[in-house]
Each structure stands twice: as structure tokens, then as C-alpha cells.
Amino acid sequence: MSSERPVQPARGLLLVLSAPSGAGKTTLAHRLIRDTPGSTFSVSFTTRKPRGQEKDGIDYRFVDVKTFQEKIERDEFVEWAEVHGHFYGSCRAVVQDATARRSMALFDIDVQGGLAIKARYPEAVLVFILPPSLEELERRLRDRGTDADETIRKRMLAARSEMERGAASYDFVIVNDDFERAYSELRSVLIAERCRRERLELGFMRRG
Ligand code: 5GP
């Protein structure tokens, strides 16, 4: 065995986090990025307006419909979708960068986006975050105080079908009833996935 590390990451890791809004996935996502050196949070483009404290370039890249459509035409998105009447898209450049640097890219996107990424990159890891209950989810959405009643009603309807689809098709499901526990489960998924044989370059193996 040479003195070089015998095991190196052979490829990047695409980690998708999905959840109904209000389940706490964005907080989990940001913490995971903070604790994972070299990782990248995929900042999506969207045509919706900023909410609350959201900042352009940090939470989303806020653009108009025309700009979004030009990006679709230039094939700049690895996936895009219409959600609640607005467009959202994930940049292809983020995937290319994670692949080139053999690092993690984290996507905070919906189930249709997650499944589109998995169809294109079967080695992507899909994690679905469940709220403790639908009642608790509604309470969190109301407490956030940024959405009108009608929006909350629509989001609750969407949440139910999103939860059904996510729980049926994702690789991992984590219940966010206690943040620290949910976070340690998410981190365990990342740690285990990084040890997956197919992701590693096993420098000590004999060839032929
Ligand atoms: P919100 O408007 O509440 O920030 O997001 C609405 C939904 O769109 C959330 O489920 C969020 O995860 C999803 N979303 C955000 N960015 C993207 C994206 O780039 N692609 C897809 N497919 N969904 C996204």
C-alpha cells in the first residue's frame, strides 16, 4: 500500500432535500452546508418575489419570467418546475462544479425536482423531511406570518400530496419533530453515503 491515502472520493455527491414548506428543511440544509467543508448549497433561480428576510443570491436568485425562459432555452437548468404559479430551477453549473471538485452539492427543491435529478443522475441521494403532523405543519406556516390564509390553504393541500409522493419514492425519510435529532439523522445519511463503495477510488486495489 502506498503512503497516499488509500481511499479518495471518486465522485461528487448530489444530495436532494425535499419537504412540504414549513417542515424545517431549509434550516437543516443550511446547517449541513455549514458543517460540511467544501460543500455547495444550490441557490435556485425563481420568478417569485422575495419573502421576509430573503436575499437575492443567498436564498434564491430572483429573476423575471423572461430571464427564466432564456435560461431554459440556453439549457442552464438541470431541472426546473412550476410550483404554486412560479418558476423554480436548479443550475446545471452547480452539478458540474460538485462533480469536478468531488464535493457535495445540496439541493433544497420539491419532489418533482428531486425525481428529475435522480432520473438524470441515479447516484443522487434523495432525502424527504416530514413534519411531525399535518396540524403542526399548519401551525408553523401560520406562525411564519408571511402567507395569506388562501396561500396557507393551498400550501396545506400541496403538502399532503408532496408528503405522499416523497415518502413513496425517496431514498430516506426523516421526521423533523426534534431539530437536533433530525439533523443528526441527516448527517448520518451524508456520512454513510460518503462511504458507499461506488463513490470511492480504492487506490490499493490490484488491477486486472
Ligand atoms: P418556496 O416558494 O416556499 O421557497 O418554495 C416552494 C417550493 O419550491 C419548495 O418545495 C421548494 O423546495 C421548491 N423549490 C425551490 N427551488 C426549486 C428548484 O430549483 N426546483 C424545484 N423543482 N423546486 C424548487
Short mmCIF file of C-alpha atoms and ligand atoms in Angstrom, two decimals:
data_model
loop_
_atom_site.label_atom_id
_atom_site.label_comp_id
_atom_site.label_asym_id
_atom_site.label_seq_id
_atom_site.Cartn_x
_atom_site.Cartn_y
_atom_site.Cartn_z
CA MET A 1 0.00 0.00 0.00
CA SER A 2 1.42 3.44 -0.90
CA SER A 3 1.72 6.27 1.63
CA GLU A 4 -1.04 8.18 -0.21
CA ARG A 5 -4.49 7.91 1.34
CA PRO A 6 -5.75 4.57 0.00
CA VAL A 7 -9.34 5.77 -0.30
CA GLN A 8 -10.36 9.00 -2.04
CA PRO A 9 -13.77 10.29 -3.06
CA ALA A 10 -14.12 9.30 -6.71
CA ARG A 11 -17.08 11.48 -7.49
CA GLY A 12 -19.27 14.26 -6.19
CA LEU A 13 -22.38 13.73 -4.13
CA LEU A 14 -25.72 15.23 -5.13
CA LEU A 15 -27.95 15.39 -2.07
CA VAL A 16 -31.56 16.45 -2.52
CA LEU A 17 -33.67 17.59 0.44
CA SER A 18 -37.40 17.91 -0.07
CA ALA A 19 -40.28 18.58 2.29
CA PRO A 20 -43.56 20.44 2.40
CA SER A 21 -42.88 24.09 3.20
CA GLY A 22 -42.81 24.60 6.97
CA ALA A 23 -41.16 21.23 7.70
CA GLY A 24 -37.85 22.92 8.50
CA LYS A 25 -35.77 21.65 5.60
CA THR A 26 -34.10 24.98 4.82
CA THR A 27 -32.70 25.26 8.35
CA LEU A 28 -31.46 21.65 8.13
CA ALA A 29 -29.92 22.34 4.72
CA HIS A 30 -28.02 25.43 5.87
CA ARG A 31 -26.67 23.68 8.95
CA LEU A 32 -25.45 20.74 6.86
CA ILE A 33 -23.67 23.10 4.47
CA ARG A 34 -22.06 24.96 7.38
CA ASP A 35 -20.78 21.68 8.86
CA THR A 36 -19.52 20.21 5.56
CA PRO A 37 -16.37 21.95 4.29
CA GLY A 38 -16.18 22.33 0.52
CA SER A 39 -19.91 21.73 0.02
CA THR A 40 -22.21 23.96 -2.01
CA PHE A 41 -25.82 24.95 -1.48
CA SER A 42 -27.60 25.06 -4.83
CA VAL A 43 -29.21 28.51 -4.95
CA SER A 44 -32.21 28.10 -7.26
CA PHE A 45 -33.49 30.68 -9.69
CA THR A 46 -37.11 31.69 -9.12
CA THR A 47 -39.66 34.10 -10.59
CA ARG A 48 -41.42 34.60 -7.25
CA LYS A 49 -40.85 37.72 -5.19
CA PRO A 50 -38.58 37.67 -2.10
CA ARG A 51 -40.37 36.86 1.18
CA GLY A 52 -39.47 38.27 4.62
CA GLN A 53 -35.70 38.46 5.11
CA GLU A 54 -34.81 36.57 1.92
CA LYS A 55 -31.82 37.89 0.00
CA ASP A 56 -31.00 37.66 -3.68
CA GLY A 57 -28.10 35.29 -4.31
CA ILE A 58 -28.40 33.68 -0.86
CA ASP A 59 -31.89 32.19 -0.63
CA TYR A 60 -32.72 32.36 -4.32
CA ARG A 61 -31.71 34.22 -7.42
CA PHE A 62 -34.82 36.30 -8.07
CA VAL A 63 -35.42 36.89 -11.78
CA ASP A 64 -38.32 37.84 -14.07
CA VAL A 65 -40.14 35.35 -16.27
CA LYS A 66 -38.32 36.46 -19.43
CA THR A 67 -34.88 35.89 -17.88
CA PHE A 68 -36.02 32.50 -16.58
CA GLN A 69 -37.24 31.46 -20.02
CA GLU A 70 -33.97 32.49 -21.63
CA LYS A 71 -32.16 30.24 -19.17
CA ILE A 72 -34.42 27.33 -20.10
CA GLU A 73 -33.62 27.93 -23.77
CA ARG A 74 -29.89 28.02 -23.05
CA ASP A 75 -30.28 24.71 -21.16
CA GLU A 76 -28.84 26.23 -17.98
CA PHE A 77 -31.08 24.23 -15.64
CA VAL A 78 -30.53 20.65 -14.60
CA GLU A 79 -34.25 20.65 -13.74
CA TRP A 80 -36.96 23.27 -13.47
CA ALA A 81 -40.61 23.29 -12.44
CA GLU A 82 -43.63 25.45 -11.85
CA VAL A 83 -44.64 25.45 -8.17
CA HIS A 84 -47.57 27.47 -6.76
CA GLY A 85 -47.69 29.51 -10.01
CA HIS A 86 -43.99 30.48 -10.02
CA PHE A 87 -41.00 29.03 -11.82
CA TYR A 88 -38.06 27.47 -9.95
CA GLY A 89 -34.90 25.97 -11.46
CA SER A 90 -31.61 24.41 -10.33
CA CYS A 91 -28.39 25.43 -12.11
CA ARG A 92 -26.53 22.86 -14.13
CA ALA A 93 -23.27 24.62 -13.19
CA VAL A 94 -23.69 23.51 -9.54
CA VAL A 95 -23.73 19.83 -10.57
CA GLN A 96 -20.72 20.32 -12.84
CA ASP A 97 -18.79 22.04 -10.05
CA ALA A 98 -19.58 19.32 -7.45
CA THR A 99 -18.57 16.64 -9.94
CA ALA A 100 -15.30 18.40 -10.81
CA ARG A 101 -14.40 19.04 -7.15
CA ARG A 102 -15.75 15.66 -5.92
CA SER A 103 -17.68 17.52 -3.27
CA MET A 104 -21.29 17.69 -2.11
CA ALA A 105 -24.00 19.82 -3.73
CA LEU A 106 -27.17 20.19 -1.70
CA PHE A 107 -30.50 20.89 -3.39
CA ASP A 108 -33.44 22.26 -1.40
CA ILE A 109 -36.13 21.53 -4.00
CA ASP A 110 -39.52 19.84 -4.40
CA VAL A 111 -40.27 16.18 -5.15
CA GLN A 112 -40.69 16.62 -8.91
CA GLY A 113 -37.27 18.33 -8.99
CA GLY A 114 -35.71 15.60 -6.87
CA LEU A 115 -37.06 12.87 -9.11
CA ALA A 116 -35.86 14.73 -12.22
CA ILE A 117 -32.33 14.89 -10.76
CA LYS A 118 -32.45 11.20 -9.84
CA ALA A 119 -33.60 10.28 -13.37
CA ARG A 120 -30.56 12.07 -14.78
CA TYR A 121 -28.10 11.16 -12.01
CA PRO A 122 -29.18 7.81 -10.49
CA GLU A 123 -26.45 8.07 -7.83
CA ALA A 124 -28.10 11.23 -6.38
CA VAL A 125 -29.41 10.76 -2.84
CA LEU A 126 -32.97 11.88 -2.11
CA VAL A 127 -33.96 12.70 1.48
CA PHE A 128 -37.51 13.61 2.41
CA ILE A 129 -38.20 15.62 5.59
CA LEU A 130 -41.59 15.02 7.21
CA PRO A 131 -43.18 17.38 9.72
CA PRO A 132 -44.39 15.66 12.92
CA SER A 133 -48.01 16.02 11.71
CA LEU A 134 -50.16 18.00 9.28
CA GLU A 135 -51.61 20.02 12.20
CA GLU A 136 -48.11 21.01 13.33
CA LEU A 137 -47.20 21.95 9.75
CA GLU A 138 -50.21 24.28 9.51
CA ARG A 139 -49.32 25.86 12.84
CA ARG A 140 -45.72 26.51 11.65
CA LEU A 141 -46.95 28.07 8.40
CA ARG A 142 -49.30 30.39 10.32
CA ASP A 143 -46.58 31.34 12.84
CA ARG A 144 -44.28 32.30 9.98
CA GLY A 145 -46.80 35.08 9.32
CA THR A 146 -45.65 35.66 5.73
CA ASP A 147 -48.51 33.95 3.86
CA ALA A 148 -52.17 34.89 3.45
CA ASP A 149 -54.92 32.41 4.50
CA GLU A 150 -55.61 31.39 0.91
CA THR A 151 -51.90 30.70 0.34
CA ILE A 152 -51.76 28.60 3.51
CA ARG A 153 -54.79 26.58 2.39
CA LYS A 154 -53.13 25.92 -0.99
CA ARG A 155 -49.84 25.02 0.67
CA MET A 156 -51.58 22.55 3.00
CA LEU A 157 -53.24 20.79 0.05
CA ALA A 158 -49.92 20.67 -1.79
CA ALA A 159 -48.16 19.46 1.39
CA ARG A 160 -50.32 16.38 1.63
CA SER A 161 -49.65 15.18 -1.91
CA GLU A 162 -45.95 16.13 -1.64
CA MET A 163 -45.67 14.03 1.55
CA GLU A 164 -47.31 11.06 -0.15
CA ARG A 165 -45.07 11.26 -3.20
CA GLY A 166 -41.89 11.87 -1.23
CA ALA A 167 -42.49 9.09 1.26
CA ALA A 168 -43.20 6.69 -1.61
CA SER A 169 -40.22 7.47 -3.82
CA TYR A 170 -37.31 8.95 -1.82
CA ASP A 171 -34.26 7.04 -0.54
CA PHE A 172 -34.51 8.31 3.06
CA VAL A 173 -37.29 9.77 5.23
CA ILE A 174 -36.55 11.87 8.32
CA VAL A 175 -39.20 13.19 10.73
CA ASN A 176 -38.41 16.69 11.96
CA ASP A 177 -40.10 16.64 15.37
CA ASP A 178 -36.88 17.49 17.18
CA PHE A 179 -34.37 19.58 15.20
CA GLU A 180 -31.18 18.17 16.73
CA ARG A 181 -32.29 14.58 16.24
CA ALA A 182 -33.45 15.24 12.67
CA TYR A 183 -30.14 16.96 11.95
CA SER A 184 -28.08 14.09 13.30
CA GLU A 185 -30.07 11.66 11.15
CA LEU A 186 -29.44 13.81 8.09
CA ARG A 187 -25.73 14.00 8.85
CA SER A 188 -25.63 10.23 9.30
CA VAL A 189 -27.09 9.80 5.82
CA LEU A 190 -24.33 12.00 4.40
CA ILE A 191 -21.61 10.17 6.32
CA ALA A 192 -22.90 6.74 5.24
CA GLU A 193 -23.30 7.80 1.61
CA ARG A 194 -19.73 9.06 1.51
CA CYS A 195 -18.54 5.57 2.48
CA ARG A 196 -20.50 3.90 -0.31
CA ARG A 197 -18.07 1.75 -2.28
CA GLU A 198 -19.17 3.07 -5.68
CA ARG A 199 -18.31 6.62 -4.64
CA LEU A 200 -14.74 5.79 -3.70
CA GLU A 201 -11.50 5.43 -5.53
CA LEU A 202 -9.83 2.45 -3.85
CA GLY A 203 -6.21 3.16 -4.67
CA PHE A 204 -4.85 -0.01 -3.04
CA MET A 205 -6.89 -2.45 -5.17
CA ARG A 206 -4.93 -4.60 -7.62
CA ARG A 207 -5.95 -4.12 -11.24
CA GLY A 208 -6.59 -6.91 -13.75
P1 5GP B 1 -40.82 28.49 -1.60
O1 5GP B 1 -41.51 29.42 -2.54
O2 5GP B 1 -41.66 28.18 -0.38
O3 5GP B 1 -39.42 28.94 -1.25
O4 5GP B 1 -40.63 27.11 -2.39
C1 5GP B 1 -41.70 26.42 -2.92
C2 5GP B 1 -41.27 25.03 -3.31
O5 5GP B 1 -40.39 25.07 -4.45
C3 5GP B 1 -40.49 24.31 -2.22
O6 5GP B 1 -40.94 22.96 -2.14
C4 5GP B 1 -39.08 24.36 -2.72
O7 5GP B 1 -38.30 23.29 -2.22
C5 5GP B 1 -39.29 24.24 -4.20
N1 5GP B 1 -38.13 24.67 -4.97
C6 5GP B 1 -37.22 25.63 -4.67
N2 5GP B 1 -36.28 25.70 -5.61
C7 5GP B 1 -36.58 24.76 -6.54
C8 5GP B 1 -35.95 24.33 -7.75
O8 5GP B 1 -34.93 24.84 -8.19
N3 5GP B 1 -36.56 23.32 -8.42
C9 5GP B 1 -37.70 22.72 -7.98
N4 5GP B 1 -38.20 21.71 -8.70
N5 5GP B 1 -38.31 23.10 -6.84
C10 5GP B 1 -37.76 24.10 -6.13
#
